[in-house]
Amino acid sequence: MNVSLVWPMLLYLAAVFVIGYFSSKHMGKAPRFLQEYFLGGRELGGFMLAMTLTATYGSASSFLGGPGTAYTLGLGWVLLAMSQLVTGYFTLAVLGKKFAIMSRKIGAVTLVDFLQARYRSKGVVLWSSFAILLFLFSAMAAQWVGGGRLIQSFTGIPYEAALFIFAVTVLGYVAVGGFRAVAITDAIQGVIMVAGTVVLLIATVVVGGGVEPIMEKLAAENPRLITPFGADGSLTPLYVSSFWILVGVGVVGLPQVAVRAMSYKDSRAMHRAMVIGTFVIGAIMLGMHLIGVFARAVVPGVEVGDTVMPVLALKVLPAWLAGIFLAAPMAAIMSTVDSLLLLISSTLIKDVYLNYIRPEADARTVKILSVTVTAVIGVLVFLTAIKPPELLIWLNLYAFGGLEAAFIWPIVLGLYWKKGNDCGAMISIIVGMASYLVFGRIWENPLGMHGVVLPVILSLLGYVIGSWLTSHRDRERQREIIVRFWGVR
Amino acid sequence: MKKDQDARDSGWREDPRYKIANREAGTGVGLALLNFFWWFGFAYGMGSRPVEEYRYILGFPDWFFYSCIIGFFVIGFLVWAVVTFLFEDVSLEDSPEEQEGGGESE
C-alpha cells in the first residue's frame, strides 16, 4: 500500500463527512424539512449551482471510462466528448426561469411534484417514479462499482472493503446532510475535478515532450488516431452527432439535473451558473479526454481502458500529487452518486409515500423516514455493487438514455406547450422508456445513430399526438392547470 | 393580440415574466445550434481531408484546434455575452410585486 497515495483520499473522505454533519445542523433549524432536505431550501447561488450541475453530470465516465476510450480511439473521441459543452448552458437556459417560477408557484420540491401538478394524473406519477427508481438505481450501482474499484486500485485493499469505505462515506453525508450537504460537497468536488484535470494535463504534456511530438507519435502509430473518425474508423459523423442528444441537449430530461434547475436562489444565480458551468464542463471534458489521447504516447500498451488514468497519474506525477489527483475521479463518482441517492429517496418518500400511502404523515415521521430510506437504499446499492456488472460507461449511459427518453418531453413541453396533457405525458414516458429498452436489446444503433435518438423522437410524437387526440376531454381541468401554471394571481 | 384578448375574456392574465423566459429559452436553443454547427463544420469540414494535408496549430491538427479548442472559448464567450447583455433579472418568487413587466395588461 502506498501511503502517500492513500492519505489525500482519506483526508478527503473525512472532510466530506464533516460537511455532512454541519449541513445537518443547519437543517435542524430550517422551517420546512422536505424543502430543505431535498432542495437545500432553494438557496443555491451561481457558483454552487454550476458546480453541483457539473459534478452531478460529470461522473466516473468523464474520468475513467471516457479517457480510457479516448486512449483507444484517439481525437475523434475527444470531439465526441465535446458535445457535452452544451450541457453547461443549455439546461439552465431552456428550463431556466420558467421552471424556477412554476415550481415556486406550485411549491414543487421534486421533478415528480412538478409532473403531478402539471398533469394531475396518478399514472404519470407512478410511472415516472418507477422510471426514476429503475434507471437511477442501475446508474448508481455502476457508479459505486467505479468508486470501489478506484479505491481498490490505489490502495490495494480488497474490492469489497473498498466498496464498503466508499458506501459508508457517501451514506454518512447524504443521509444526514441532504441536498445542502450534496451541493456543498459537489462544489468542493467540482473544484478538485478542475484542478486535477489541469495539473494532469500539464504534467502529461511535459512528460510527453510537448503536444507536437505526441501527435507525431500517434500519427506514426495509426494516422486515424488524429482524425475525427477514430482509430478503427467507426466514428461516423452521424453517430458522433447523435451524442448531442444523449450527452448534450437531452440532459434536460434527467431528473437529477432538472431538479437542480429549481434549486437556485434568484435569476442572477442562474446567469452566473450558465457562464461558470460552460467553462467548467468544457475544461473538464476537453482536458480529461485529451489526457486520455496523450496517454497513448506517454504510457503505451495499457490494456484495460479504465486503468489508463491511474497508470498515467502515477507515471507523470509525484506520488503525493497523484494521490490528490486520485481524489478527482473519486470526487466525480461521489458527487454523482450523492445526487442520485437523494433523488431516489425523494421519489420514494415525497412522490410515492406522501402522495399515496400516508398523506397525513407528521413531520417527525417524514424526517426519520427520509433519513432511513436514504440509508436503506444505500445499503441495497452496496449489496448490488458487490457482484458488479461489467462495462461501467455503457451501463451508465444506458440509464441516462432511458430517463431522457422518458422525461424530456413531459418536462420541456409541460413548460412551453399549454395543450400538453396527462395522456400525452403518459404515452411519452412509456413509449420513450420502452422503446429505448427494446432498441437497446434488438437494434443497438438504429440507422447508424446512438440508440437514444429514435426513442426521443418517438416519445415526442407520443406526447404531441396523445395530447391532441384527448384535447377535447376535461377542458375545465386543463383550464385550471393552465391558469395555475401560467396565470398571475 | 388575439391571444391576449382570449386570455382576458376567460378571466386570467398570463404571467408577464414568461415572455422573458420564453425569449431566453429561444436564445439558449439558438446558442446550442450555433455550437453544433461550429463543432460539426470545423471537425468534418477540415478533418475529412487526408491526414497528410492536415496543418498543425500548437501541435494540434487544425480541425481539432478550431472545432474543440477555439470552439470551446468562442461558445464560452458567447454564453457570457448572452447572459450579460440579453438575459434579464426577474424575481422568481410566487407572488411577484412586478407590475413593471405588465405593459400588456391594459
Short mmCIF file of N, CA, C and O in Angstrom, two decimals, chain A residues 44-85:
data_model
loop_
_atom_site.label_atom_id
_atom_site.label_comp_id
_atom_site.label_asym_id
_atom_site.label_seq_id
_atom_site.Cartn_x
_atom_site.Cartn_y
_atom_site.Cartn_z
N LEU A 44 -29.45 28.03 -3.57
CA LEU A 44 -28.17 27.92 -4.24
C LEU A 44 -27.81 29.20 -4.97
O LEU A 44 -28.62 29.78 -5.68
N GLY A 45 -26.52 29.60 -4.81
CA GLY A 45 -26.00 30.72 -5.59
C GLY A 45 -25.42 30.22 -6.89
O GLY A 45 -25.42 29.02 -7.16
N GLY A 46 -24.90 31.15 -7.70
CA GLY A 46 -24.44 30.81 -9.04
C GLY A 46 -23.31 29.79 -9.07
O GLY A 46 -23.35 28.82 -9.81
N PHE A 47 -22.30 30.00 -8.23
CA PHE A 47 -21.15 29.11 -8.24
C PHE A 47 -21.55 27.70 -7.81
O PHE A 47 -21.22 26.72 -8.47
N MET A 48 -22.30 27.65 -6.71
CA MET A 48 -22.73 26.33 -6.21
C MET A 48 -23.61 25.62 -7.22
O MET A 48 -23.50 24.41 -7.42
N LEU A 49 -24.50 26.37 -7.86
CA LEU A 49 -25.40 25.77 -8.84
C LEU A 49 -24.61 25.18 -10.01
O LEU A 49 -24.82 24.03 -10.41
N ALA A 50 -23.66 25.97 -10.52
CA ALA A 50 -22.85 25.49 -11.65
C ALA A 50 -22.09 24.24 -11.25
O ALA A 50 -22.03 23.25 -12.00
N MET A 51 -21.51 24.26 -10.06
CA MET A 51 -20.69 23.14 -9.63
C MET A 51 -21.52 21.89 -9.39
O MET A 51 -21.12 20.78 -9.74
N THR A 52 -22.68 22.06 -8.77
CA THR A 52 -23.47 20.87 -8.47
C THR A 52 -24.03 20.27 -9.76
O THR A 52 -24.10 19.06 -9.92
N LEU A 53 -24.37 21.12 -10.72
CA LEU A 53 -24.82 20.60 -12.02
C LEU A 53 -23.70 19.83 -12.71
O LEU A 53 -23.88 18.70 -13.17
N THR A 54 -22.54 20.47 -12.78
CA THR A 54 -21.41 19.84 -13.46
C THR A 54 -21.00 18.55 -12.78
O THR A 54 -20.77 17.53 -13.42
N ALA A 55 -20.93 18.61 -11.44
CA ALA A 55 -20.44 17.46 -10.70
C ALA A 55 -21.44 16.31 -10.75
O ALA A 55 -21.07 15.15 -10.85
N THR A 56 -22.73 16.65 -10.73
CA THR A 56 -23.75 15.61 -10.82
C THR A 56 -23.66 14.91 -12.16
O THR A 56 -23.76 13.69 -12.27
N TYR A 57 -23.43 15.73 -13.17
CA TYR A 57 -23.44 15.20 -14.51
C TYR A 57 -22.13 14.50 -14.87
O TYR A 57 -22.12 13.42 -15.43
N GLY A 58 -21.02 15.15 -14.53
CA GLY A 58 -19.73 14.56 -14.87
C GLY A 58 -19.42 13.42 -13.92
O GLY A 58 -19.06 13.63 -12.78
N SER A 59 -19.56 12.20 -14.36
CA SER A 59 -19.45 11.09 -13.44
C SER A 59 -18.16 10.33 -13.69
O SER A 59 -17.22 10.85 -14.27
N ALA A 60 -18.16 9.10 -13.23
CA ALA A 60 -16.97 8.27 -13.39
C ALA A 60 -16.57 8.20 -14.86
O ALA A 60 -15.39 8.13 -15.19
N SER A 61 -17.56 8.24 -15.75
CA SER A 61 -17.23 8.07 -17.16
C SER A 61 -16.36 9.21 -17.67
O SER A 61 -15.56 9.02 -18.58
N SER A 62 -16.48 10.41 -17.06
CA SER A 62 -15.64 11.51 -17.54
C SER A 62 -14.20 11.33 -17.12
O SER A 62 -13.30 11.90 -17.70
N PHE A 63 -13.97 10.55 -16.06
CA PHE A 63 -12.62 10.46 -15.51
C PHE A 63 -11.93 9.13 -15.77
O PHE A 63 -10.73 9.04 -15.74
N LEU A 64 -12.71 8.07 -15.97
CA LEU A 64 -12.09 6.77 -16.15
C LEU A 64 -12.48 6.18 -17.50
O LEU A 64 -11.65 6.02 -18.38
N GLY A 65 -13.76 5.89 -17.68
CA GLY A 65 -14.22 5.26 -18.92
C GLY A 65 -13.95 6.11 -20.14
O GLY A 65 -13.41 5.63 -21.14
N GLY A 66 -14.36 7.40 -20.07
CA GLY A 66 -14.23 8.30 -21.22
C GLY A 66 -12.80 8.44 -21.70
O GLY A 66 -12.49 8.16 -22.86
N PRO A 67 -11.89 8.88 -20.81
CA PRO A 67 -10.49 8.99 -21.22
C PRO A 67 -9.91 7.64 -21.66
O PRO A 67 -9.07 7.60 -22.57
N GLY A 68 -10.38 6.56 -21.07
CA GLY A 68 -9.92 5.25 -21.48
C GLY A 68 -10.29 4.97 -22.93
O GLY A 68 -9.51 4.43 -23.71
N THR A 69 -11.52 5.36 -23.32
CA THR A 69 -11.94 5.18 -24.71
C THR A 69 -11.17 6.12 -25.63
O THR A 69 -10.81 5.74 -26.75
N ALA A 70 -10.90 7.34 -25.16
CA ALA A 70 -10.11 8.28 -25.96
C ALA A 70 -8.72 7.71 -26.22
O ALA A 70 -8.15 7.88 -27.30
N TYR A 71 -8.20 7.01 -25.25
CA TYR A 71 -6.89 6.35 -25.37
C TYR A 71 -6.92 5.36 -26.53
O TYR A 71 -5.99 5.26 -27.32
N THR A 72 -8.02 4.64 -26.64
CA THR A 72 -8.14 3.63 -27.69
C THR A 72 -8.45 4.24 -29.05
O THR A 72 -7.91 3.82 -30.06
N LEU A 73 -9.36 5.25 -29.07
CA LEU A 73 -9.88 5.73 -30.35
C LEU A 73 -9.22 7.00 -30.88
O LEU A 73 -9.33 7.33 -32.04
N GLY A 74 -8.59 7.78 -30.01
CA GLY A 74 -7.92 8.99 -30.47
C GLY A 74 -8.78 10.23 -30.41
O GLY A 74 -9.80 10.28 -29.71
N LEU A 75 -8.38 11.25 -31.17
CA LEU A 75 -9.01 12.58 -31.07
C LEU A 75 -10.50 12.56 -31.41
O LEU A 75 -11.25 13.41 -30.96
N GLY A 76 -10.94 11.58 -32.20
CA GLY A 76 -12.35 11.50 -32.55
C GLY A 76 -13.22 11.39 -31.30
O GLY A 76 -14.34 11.91 -31.25
N TRP A 77 -12.71 10.72 -30.28
CA TRP A 77 -13.50 10.57 -29.06
C TRP A 77 -13.51 11.86 -28.24
O TRP A 77 -14.46 12.14 -27.52
N VAL A 78 -12.45 12.64 -28.36
CA VAL A 78 -12.44 13.95 -27.70
C VAL A 78 -13.50 14.84 -28.35
O VAL A 78 -14.24 15.56 -27.67
N LEU A 79 -13.55 14.75 -29.66
CA LEU A 79 -14.57 15.51 -30.39
C LEU A 79 -15.96 15.12 -29.89
O LEU A 79 -16.80 15.98 -29.60
N LEU A 80 -16.18 13.84 -29.76
CA LEU A 80 -17.47 13.37 -29.27
C LEU A 80 -17.74 13.90 -27.86
O LEU A 80 -18.83 14.39 -27.55
N ALA A 81 -16.72 13.84 -27.02
CA ALA A 81 -16.90 14.30 -25.65
C ALA A 81 -17.25 15.78 -25.60
O ALA A 81 -17.97 16.23 -24.70
N MET A 82 -16.77 16.55 -26.57
CA MET A 82 -17.03 17.98 -26.54
C MET A 82 -18.48 18.32 -26.88
O MET A 82 -18.90 19.47 -26.76
N SER A 83 -19.26 17.32 -27.30
CA SER A 83 -20.69 17.59 -27.47
C SER A 83 -21.32 17.90 -26.12
O SER A 83 -22.44 18.40 -26.05
N GLN A 84 -20.60 17.62 -25.04
CA GLN A 84 -21.15 17.88 -23.71
C GLN A 84 -21.02 19.32 -23.28
O GLN A 84 -21.58 19.71 -22.26
N LEU A 85 -20.26 20.10 -24.04
CA LEU A 85 -20.12 21.52 -23.70
C LEU A 85 -21.49 22.18 -23.56
O LEU A 85 -21.72 23.01 -22.69
#
